[in-house]
Coordinates of C-alpha atoms in Angstrom, one line a residue:
X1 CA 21.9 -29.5 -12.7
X2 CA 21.4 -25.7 -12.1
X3 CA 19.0 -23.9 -15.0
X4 CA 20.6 -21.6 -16.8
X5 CA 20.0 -17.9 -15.8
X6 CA 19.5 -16.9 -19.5
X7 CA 16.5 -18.8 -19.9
X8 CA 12.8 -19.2 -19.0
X9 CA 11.3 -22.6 -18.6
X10 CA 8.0 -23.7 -18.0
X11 CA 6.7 -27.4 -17.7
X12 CA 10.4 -28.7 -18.6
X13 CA 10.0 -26.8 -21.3
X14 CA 12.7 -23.7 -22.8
X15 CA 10.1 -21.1 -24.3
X16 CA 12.6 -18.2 -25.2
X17 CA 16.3 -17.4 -24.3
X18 CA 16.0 -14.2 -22.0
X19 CA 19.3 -13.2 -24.2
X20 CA 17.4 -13.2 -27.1
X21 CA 14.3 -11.3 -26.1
X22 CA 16.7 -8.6 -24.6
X23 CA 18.4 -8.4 -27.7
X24 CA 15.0 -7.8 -29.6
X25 CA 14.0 -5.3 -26.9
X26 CA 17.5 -3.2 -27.6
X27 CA 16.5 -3.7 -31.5
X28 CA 13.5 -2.3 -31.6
X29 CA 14.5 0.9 -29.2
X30 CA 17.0 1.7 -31.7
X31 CA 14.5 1.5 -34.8
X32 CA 11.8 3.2 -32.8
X33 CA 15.0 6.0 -32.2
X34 CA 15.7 5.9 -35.9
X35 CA 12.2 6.7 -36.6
X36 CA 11.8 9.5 -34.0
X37 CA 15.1 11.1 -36.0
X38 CA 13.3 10.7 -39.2
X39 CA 10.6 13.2 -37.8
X40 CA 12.6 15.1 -35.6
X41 CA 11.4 18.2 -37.3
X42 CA 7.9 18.1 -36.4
X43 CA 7.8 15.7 -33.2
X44 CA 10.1 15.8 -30.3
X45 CA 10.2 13.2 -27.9
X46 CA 11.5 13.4 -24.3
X47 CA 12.6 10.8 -21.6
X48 CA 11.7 12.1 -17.9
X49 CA 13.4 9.6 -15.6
X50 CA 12.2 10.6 -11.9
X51 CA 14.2 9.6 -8.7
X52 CA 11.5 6.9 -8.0
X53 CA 13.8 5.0 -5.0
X54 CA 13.6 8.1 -2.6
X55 CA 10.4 9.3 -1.3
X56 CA 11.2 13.3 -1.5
X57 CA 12.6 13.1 -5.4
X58 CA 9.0 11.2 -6.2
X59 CA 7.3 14.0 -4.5
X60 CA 9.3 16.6 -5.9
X61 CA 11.2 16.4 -9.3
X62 CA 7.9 16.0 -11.6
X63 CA 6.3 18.8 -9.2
X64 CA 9.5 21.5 -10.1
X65 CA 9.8 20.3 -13.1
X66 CA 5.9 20.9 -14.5
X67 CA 6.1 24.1 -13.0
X68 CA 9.0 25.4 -15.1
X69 CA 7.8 26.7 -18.2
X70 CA 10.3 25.3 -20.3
X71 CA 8.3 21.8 -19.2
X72 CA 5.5 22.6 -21.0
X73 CA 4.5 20.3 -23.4
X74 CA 3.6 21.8 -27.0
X75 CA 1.4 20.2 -30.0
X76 CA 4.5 18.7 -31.3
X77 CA 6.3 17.2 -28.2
X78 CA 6.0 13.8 -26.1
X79 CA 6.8 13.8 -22.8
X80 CA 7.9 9.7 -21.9
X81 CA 8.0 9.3 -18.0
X82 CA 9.6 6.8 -16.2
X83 CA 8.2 6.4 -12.1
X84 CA 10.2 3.2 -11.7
X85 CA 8.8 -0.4 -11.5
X86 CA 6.7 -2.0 -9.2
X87 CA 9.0 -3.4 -6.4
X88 CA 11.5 -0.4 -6.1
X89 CA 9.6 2.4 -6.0
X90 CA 9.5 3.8 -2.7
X91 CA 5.8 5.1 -2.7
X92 CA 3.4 2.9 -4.7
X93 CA 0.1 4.9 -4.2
X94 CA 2.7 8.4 -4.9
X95 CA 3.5 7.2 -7.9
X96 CA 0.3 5.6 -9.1
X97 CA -0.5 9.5 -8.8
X98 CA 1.8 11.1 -10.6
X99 CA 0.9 7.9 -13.4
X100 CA -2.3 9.5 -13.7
X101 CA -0.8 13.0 -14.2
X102 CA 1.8 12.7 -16.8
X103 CA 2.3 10.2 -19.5
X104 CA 4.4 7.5 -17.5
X105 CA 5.6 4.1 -19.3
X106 CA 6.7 0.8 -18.6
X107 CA 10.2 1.3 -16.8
X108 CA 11.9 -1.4 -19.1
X109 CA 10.6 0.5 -22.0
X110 CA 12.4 3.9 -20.7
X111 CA 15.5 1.8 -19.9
X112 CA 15.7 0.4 -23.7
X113 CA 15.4 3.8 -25.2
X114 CA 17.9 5.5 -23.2
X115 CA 20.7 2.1 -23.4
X116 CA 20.0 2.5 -27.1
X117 CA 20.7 6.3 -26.8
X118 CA 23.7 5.7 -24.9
X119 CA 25.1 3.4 -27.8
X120 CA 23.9 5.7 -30.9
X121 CA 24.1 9.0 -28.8
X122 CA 23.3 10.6 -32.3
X123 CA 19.8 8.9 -31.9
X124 CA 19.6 10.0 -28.3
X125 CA 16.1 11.6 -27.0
X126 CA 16.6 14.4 -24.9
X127 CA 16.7 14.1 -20.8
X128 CA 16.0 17.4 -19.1
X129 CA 17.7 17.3 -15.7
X130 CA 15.1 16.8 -13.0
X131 CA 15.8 18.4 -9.1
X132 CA 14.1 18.7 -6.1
X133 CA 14.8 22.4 -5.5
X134 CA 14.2 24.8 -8.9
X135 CA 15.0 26.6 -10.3
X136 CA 12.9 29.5 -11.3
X137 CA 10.7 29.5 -7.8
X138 CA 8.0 27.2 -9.5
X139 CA 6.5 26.2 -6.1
X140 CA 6.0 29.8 -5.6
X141 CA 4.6 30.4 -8.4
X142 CA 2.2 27.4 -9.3
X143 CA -0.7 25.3 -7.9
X144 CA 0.2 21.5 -6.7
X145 CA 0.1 19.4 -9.3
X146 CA -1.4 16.7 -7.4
X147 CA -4.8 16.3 -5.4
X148 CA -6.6 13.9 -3.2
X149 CA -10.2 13.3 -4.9
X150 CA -13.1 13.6 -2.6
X151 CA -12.8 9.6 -1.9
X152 CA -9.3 9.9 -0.7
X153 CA -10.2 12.3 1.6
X154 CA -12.5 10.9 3.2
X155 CA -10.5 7.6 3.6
X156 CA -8.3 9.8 5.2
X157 CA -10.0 11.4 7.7
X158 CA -11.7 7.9 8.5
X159 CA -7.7 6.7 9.0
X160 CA -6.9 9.7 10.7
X161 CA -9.9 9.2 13.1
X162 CA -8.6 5.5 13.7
X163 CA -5.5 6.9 14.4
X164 CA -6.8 9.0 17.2
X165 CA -6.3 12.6 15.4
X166 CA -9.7 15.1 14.4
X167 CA -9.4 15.6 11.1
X168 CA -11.2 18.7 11.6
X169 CA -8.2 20.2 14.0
X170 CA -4.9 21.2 13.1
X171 CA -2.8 18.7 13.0
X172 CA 1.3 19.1 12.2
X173 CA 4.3 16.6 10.9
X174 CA 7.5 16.1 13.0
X175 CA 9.9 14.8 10.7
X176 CA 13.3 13.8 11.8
X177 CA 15.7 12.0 10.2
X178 CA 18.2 9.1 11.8
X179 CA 20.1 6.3 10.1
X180 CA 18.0 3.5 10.8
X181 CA 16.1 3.8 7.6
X182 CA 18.2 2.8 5.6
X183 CA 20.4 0.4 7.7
X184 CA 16.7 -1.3 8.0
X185 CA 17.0 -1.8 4.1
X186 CA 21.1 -3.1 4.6
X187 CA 22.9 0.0 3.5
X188 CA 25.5 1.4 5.9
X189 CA 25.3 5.3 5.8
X190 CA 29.3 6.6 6.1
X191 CA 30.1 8.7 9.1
X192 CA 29.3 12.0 7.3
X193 CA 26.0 11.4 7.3
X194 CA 26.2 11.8 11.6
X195 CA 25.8 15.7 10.2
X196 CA 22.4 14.9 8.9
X197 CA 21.0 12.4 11.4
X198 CA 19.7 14.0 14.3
X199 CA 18.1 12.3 17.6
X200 CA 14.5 12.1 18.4
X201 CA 14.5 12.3 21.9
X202 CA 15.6 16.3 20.7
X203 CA 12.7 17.2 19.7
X204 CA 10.2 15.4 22.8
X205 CA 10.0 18.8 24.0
X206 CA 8.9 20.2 20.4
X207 CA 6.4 17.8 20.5
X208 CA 4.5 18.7 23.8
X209 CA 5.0 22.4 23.4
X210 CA 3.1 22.4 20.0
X211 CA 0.7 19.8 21.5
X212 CA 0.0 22.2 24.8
X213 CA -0.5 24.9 22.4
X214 CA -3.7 23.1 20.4
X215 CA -1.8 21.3 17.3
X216 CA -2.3 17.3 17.2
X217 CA 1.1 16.3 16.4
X218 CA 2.0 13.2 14.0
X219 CA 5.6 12.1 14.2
X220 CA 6.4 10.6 11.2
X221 CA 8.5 8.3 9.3
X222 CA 9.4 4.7 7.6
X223 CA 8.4 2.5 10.6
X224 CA 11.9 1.4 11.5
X225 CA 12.9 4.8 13.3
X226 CA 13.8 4.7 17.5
X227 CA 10.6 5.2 19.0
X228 CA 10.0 9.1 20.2
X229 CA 9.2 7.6 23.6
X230 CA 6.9 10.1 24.4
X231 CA 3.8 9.5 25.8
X232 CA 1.0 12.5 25.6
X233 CA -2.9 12.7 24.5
X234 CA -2.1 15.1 22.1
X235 CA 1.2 13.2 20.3
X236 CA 1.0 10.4 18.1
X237 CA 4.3 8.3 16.8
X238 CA 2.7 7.6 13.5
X239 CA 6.1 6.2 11.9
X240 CA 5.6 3.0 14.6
X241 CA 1.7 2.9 14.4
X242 CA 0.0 -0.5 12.7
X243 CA -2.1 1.6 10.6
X244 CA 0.5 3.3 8.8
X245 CA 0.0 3.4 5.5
X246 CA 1.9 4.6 1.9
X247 CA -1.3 6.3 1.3
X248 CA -1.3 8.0 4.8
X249 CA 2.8 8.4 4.2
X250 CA 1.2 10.8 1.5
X251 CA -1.9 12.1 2.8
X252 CA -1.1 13.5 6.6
X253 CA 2.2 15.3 4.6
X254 CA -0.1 16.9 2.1
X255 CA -2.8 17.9 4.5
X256 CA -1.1 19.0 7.8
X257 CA -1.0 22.5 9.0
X258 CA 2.5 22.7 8.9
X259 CA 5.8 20.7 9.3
X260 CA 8.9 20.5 11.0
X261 CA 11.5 18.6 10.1
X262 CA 15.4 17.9 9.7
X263 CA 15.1 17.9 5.7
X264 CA 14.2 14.1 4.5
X265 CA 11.9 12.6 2.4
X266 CA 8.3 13.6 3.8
X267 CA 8.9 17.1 4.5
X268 CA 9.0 17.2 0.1
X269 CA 5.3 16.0 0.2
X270 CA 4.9 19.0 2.3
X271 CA 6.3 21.1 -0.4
X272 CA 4.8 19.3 -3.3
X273 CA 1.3 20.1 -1.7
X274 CA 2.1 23.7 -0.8
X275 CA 2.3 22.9 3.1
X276 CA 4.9 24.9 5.4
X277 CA 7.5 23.7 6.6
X278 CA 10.2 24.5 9.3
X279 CA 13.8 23.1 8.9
X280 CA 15.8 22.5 11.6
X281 CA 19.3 22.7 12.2
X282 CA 19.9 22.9 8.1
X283 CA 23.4 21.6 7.3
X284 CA 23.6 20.8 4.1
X285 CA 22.7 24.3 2.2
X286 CA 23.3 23.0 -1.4
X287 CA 20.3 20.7 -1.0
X288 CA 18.1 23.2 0.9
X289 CA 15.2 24.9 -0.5
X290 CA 16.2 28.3 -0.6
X291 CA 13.8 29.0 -3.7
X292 CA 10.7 28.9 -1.9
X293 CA 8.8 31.1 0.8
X294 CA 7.2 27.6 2.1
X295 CA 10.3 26.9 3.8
X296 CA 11.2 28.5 7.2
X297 CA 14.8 27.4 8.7
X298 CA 17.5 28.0 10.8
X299 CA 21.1 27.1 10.6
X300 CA 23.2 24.7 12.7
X301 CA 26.2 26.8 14.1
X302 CA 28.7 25.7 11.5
X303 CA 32.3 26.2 12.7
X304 CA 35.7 25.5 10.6
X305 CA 39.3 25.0 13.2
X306 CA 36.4 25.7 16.0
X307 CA 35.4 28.9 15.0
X308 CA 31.5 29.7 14.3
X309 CA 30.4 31.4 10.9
X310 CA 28.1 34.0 9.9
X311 CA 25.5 34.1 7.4
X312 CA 28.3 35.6 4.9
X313 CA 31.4 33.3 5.5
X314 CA 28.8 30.8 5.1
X315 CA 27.8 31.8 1.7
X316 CA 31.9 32.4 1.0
X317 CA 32.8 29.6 1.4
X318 CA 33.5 26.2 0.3
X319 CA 30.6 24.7 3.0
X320 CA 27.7 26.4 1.0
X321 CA 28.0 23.9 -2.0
X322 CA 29.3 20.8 -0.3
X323 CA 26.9 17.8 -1.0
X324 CA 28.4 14.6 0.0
X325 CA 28.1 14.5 3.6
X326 CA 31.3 12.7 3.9
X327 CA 33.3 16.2 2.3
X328 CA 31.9 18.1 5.7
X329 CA 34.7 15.4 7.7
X330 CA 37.2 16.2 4.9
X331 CA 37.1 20.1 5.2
X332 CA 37.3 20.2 8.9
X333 CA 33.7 21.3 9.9
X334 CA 31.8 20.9 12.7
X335 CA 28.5 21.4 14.3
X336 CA 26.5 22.3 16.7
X337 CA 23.2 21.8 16.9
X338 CA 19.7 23.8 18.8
X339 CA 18.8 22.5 22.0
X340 CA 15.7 21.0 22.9
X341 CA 14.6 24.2 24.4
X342 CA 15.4 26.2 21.3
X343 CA 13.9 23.9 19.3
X344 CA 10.8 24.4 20.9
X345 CA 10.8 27.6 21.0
X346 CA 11.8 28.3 17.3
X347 CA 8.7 26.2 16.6
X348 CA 6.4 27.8 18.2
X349 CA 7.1 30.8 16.8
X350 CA 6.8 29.0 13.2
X351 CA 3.3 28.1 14.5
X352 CA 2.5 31.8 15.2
X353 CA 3.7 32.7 11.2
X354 CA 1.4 29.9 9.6
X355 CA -1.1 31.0 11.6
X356 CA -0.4 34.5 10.2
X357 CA -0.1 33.3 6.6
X358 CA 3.7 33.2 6.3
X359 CA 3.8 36.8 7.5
X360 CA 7.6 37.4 9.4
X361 CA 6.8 39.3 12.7
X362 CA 7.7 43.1 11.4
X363 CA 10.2 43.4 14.4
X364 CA 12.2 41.0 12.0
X365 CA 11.4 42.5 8.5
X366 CA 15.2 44.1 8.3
X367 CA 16.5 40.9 9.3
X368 CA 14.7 38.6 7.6
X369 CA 15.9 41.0 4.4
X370 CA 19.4 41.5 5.4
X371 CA 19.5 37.4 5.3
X372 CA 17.8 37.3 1.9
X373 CA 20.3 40.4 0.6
X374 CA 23.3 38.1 1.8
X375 CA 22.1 34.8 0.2
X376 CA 21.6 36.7 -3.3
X377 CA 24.9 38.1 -2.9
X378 CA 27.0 35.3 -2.4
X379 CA 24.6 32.7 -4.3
X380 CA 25.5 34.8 -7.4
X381 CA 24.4 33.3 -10.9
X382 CA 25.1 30.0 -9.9
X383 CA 22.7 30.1 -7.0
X384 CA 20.2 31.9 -9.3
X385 CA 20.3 28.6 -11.4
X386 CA 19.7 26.2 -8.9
X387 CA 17.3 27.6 -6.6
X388 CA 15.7 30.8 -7.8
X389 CA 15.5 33.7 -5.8
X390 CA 15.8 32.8 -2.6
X391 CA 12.6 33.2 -0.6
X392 CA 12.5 31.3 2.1
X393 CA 12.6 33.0 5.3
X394 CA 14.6 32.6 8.4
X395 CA 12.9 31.4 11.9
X396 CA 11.9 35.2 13.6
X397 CA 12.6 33.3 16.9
X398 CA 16.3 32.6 15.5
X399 CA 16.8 35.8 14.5
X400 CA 16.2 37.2 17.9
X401 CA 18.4 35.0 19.5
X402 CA 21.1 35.5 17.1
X403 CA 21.2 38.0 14.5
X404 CA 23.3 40.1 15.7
X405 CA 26.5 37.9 15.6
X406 CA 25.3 36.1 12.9
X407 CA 24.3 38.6 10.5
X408 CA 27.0 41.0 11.1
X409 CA 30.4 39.0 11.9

């Protein structure tokens, strides 16, 4: 005879109906909201709910959102956070750090308030909106909320030793995303997302170029990525390695030199630790992160009926603010992407600005303006809102290839 689903039995033995003690849990959120309304006027409580199940939202959401002022907490205000359970969040050791930074409880405590809010939305608690990008340039503006202590650095450069890689040299991410991620966890990515994915043999010659030039290079990634299928002294395909960790997931993002990457997940631990990044090929401009001067990019040449756009048809036009990677198919748009060769190239050059602090080459000071004039133009208020002023800078070696059509058509 198959148990009942409903309850828990030990020894033979029915101890409670799981029916009931959710019903008791739902009780009690609603009293505990009934007595939160009852001193609404001198306590105000919150419920933070961070994207826990992707690795760049953990990174990111509680960084933006503690660096906009309107997230600071007063004498009078409590700040519940929710990082997810256990089993489905997709960083343990991230989110066991951002635990002991804001005042995270139980998930299934979070979950009870906010069902009871749903039902008695009177009684509700308020939910400021979390994202990954702004607004109001807070990563720009602020420190990282999150450090390794002296004990996690060390661990790290003992890793990072095991992994073959100085601690005490530069050392940068390569971050590119394909669809085997998630297929690994059984979901199906639709065919939109073939403008996001990008191949890794693309970027072999990335790779070796920084590596010839003195950066130890750390390909990175979940573990069930192709292989990069490279093999030099100065390379290392972390994402495949036996020693890869979730801590080192975290710590080689938040300590390289610099990153370059196809915007996903680890290129946001960059970010959240103030590391720059390049960004490849960018697509998918509405989740880009145009509000900070951390983030270097160029575009993929982005045509509609087969025709290329510039910078401003871009920003006019329906493609800026598309998110679902399945509307790209619907609108007619196509791509092409930088060759190997460029790719190289354009990171090298990114090398040369980290190397002098994020300054663009002043051959490329008009341009790099003329770009940020056309973004704030056509990003308007709404823009504004979302990202900030946009900061981030175009790649210099993009600009020489290309500005002239591209800025001007």
């Amino acid at each position: 005879m198959d148990q009942d689903p409903d309850v828990i039995v030990v020894d033979g033995a029915i101890l409670a109906p799981k029916r009931v003690a959710r019903t008791v849990v739902r009780v009690v959120a609603v009293l505990f909201l009934v007595a939160l309304r009852s001193v609404s006027r001198i306590l105000t409580v919150r419920i933070i709910v961070v994207g826990f199940h992707r690795f760049g939202h953990l990174a990111l959401e509680p960084e933006q959102f503690l660096a906009r002022s309107e997230s600071k907490q007063t004498r009078f205000q409590l700040d519940l956070w929710s990082l997810g359970n256990h089993s489905n969040q997709t960083n343990r050791y991230l989110a066991n750090k951002w635990a002991g930074r804001v005042n995270a409880v139980p998930s299934w405590v979070v979950d009870a308030l906010v069902r009871a809010g749903d039902r008695f939305p009177r009684l509700a608690c308020d939910r400021p909106q979390l994202s990954i990008h702004g607004p109001a340039n807070g990563l720009d503006r602020t420190a990282p909320q999150l450090s390794f202590t002296p004990e996690e650095v060390a661990s790290g450069s003992e890793q990072l030793r095991a992994l073959g890689i100085d601690p005490s040299l530069p050392y940068v991410c390569l971050i590119v995303r394909d669809s085997s991620h998630y297929l690994s966890l059984g979901h199906e990515e639709s065919p939109g997302y073939s403008y996001l994915n990008c191949d890794i043999s693309m970027f072999r010659e990335t790779a070796v170029a920084l590596a010839n030039s003195g950066f130890q290079v750390l390909r990175m990634g979940a573990g069930s990525e192709r292989e990069l299928g490279l093999k030099h002294p100065g390379v290392m395909d972390y994402a495949k390695s036996p020693l890869r960790s979730e801590f080192l997931d975290v710590y080689i993002a938040g300590t390289c030199t610099f990153a370059v990457s196809t915007q996903t997940g680890p290129d946001a631990v960059c970010l959240a630790f103030r590391r720059p990044v390049f960004y490849v090929d960018v697509v998918r401009f509405s989740q880009f992160f145009f509000g900070t001067k951390l983030a270097w990019w160029n575009p993929a040449t982005i045509m509609v009926n087969g025709k290329r756009m510039s910078m401003r048809q871009i920003v006019n036009h329906e493609v800026f603010w598309l998110e679902d990677p399945d509307d790209f198919i619907r609108h007619g748009i196509s791509i092409e992407r930088s060759s190997p060769a460029e790719i190289a190239r354009m990171a090298l050059a990114f090398a040369d600005v980290v190397k002098s602090g994020l300054q663009m080459p002043a051959q490329y000071t008009a341009d790099a303006e003329q770009v940020r004039r056309i973004l704030r133009e056509g990003l308007g208020d709404r823009g504004l809102a979302i990202f900030g002023e946009p900061t981030a800078m175009m790649n210099p070696a993009f600009l020489a290839d290309n500005a002239r059509w591209f800025l001007n058509e």
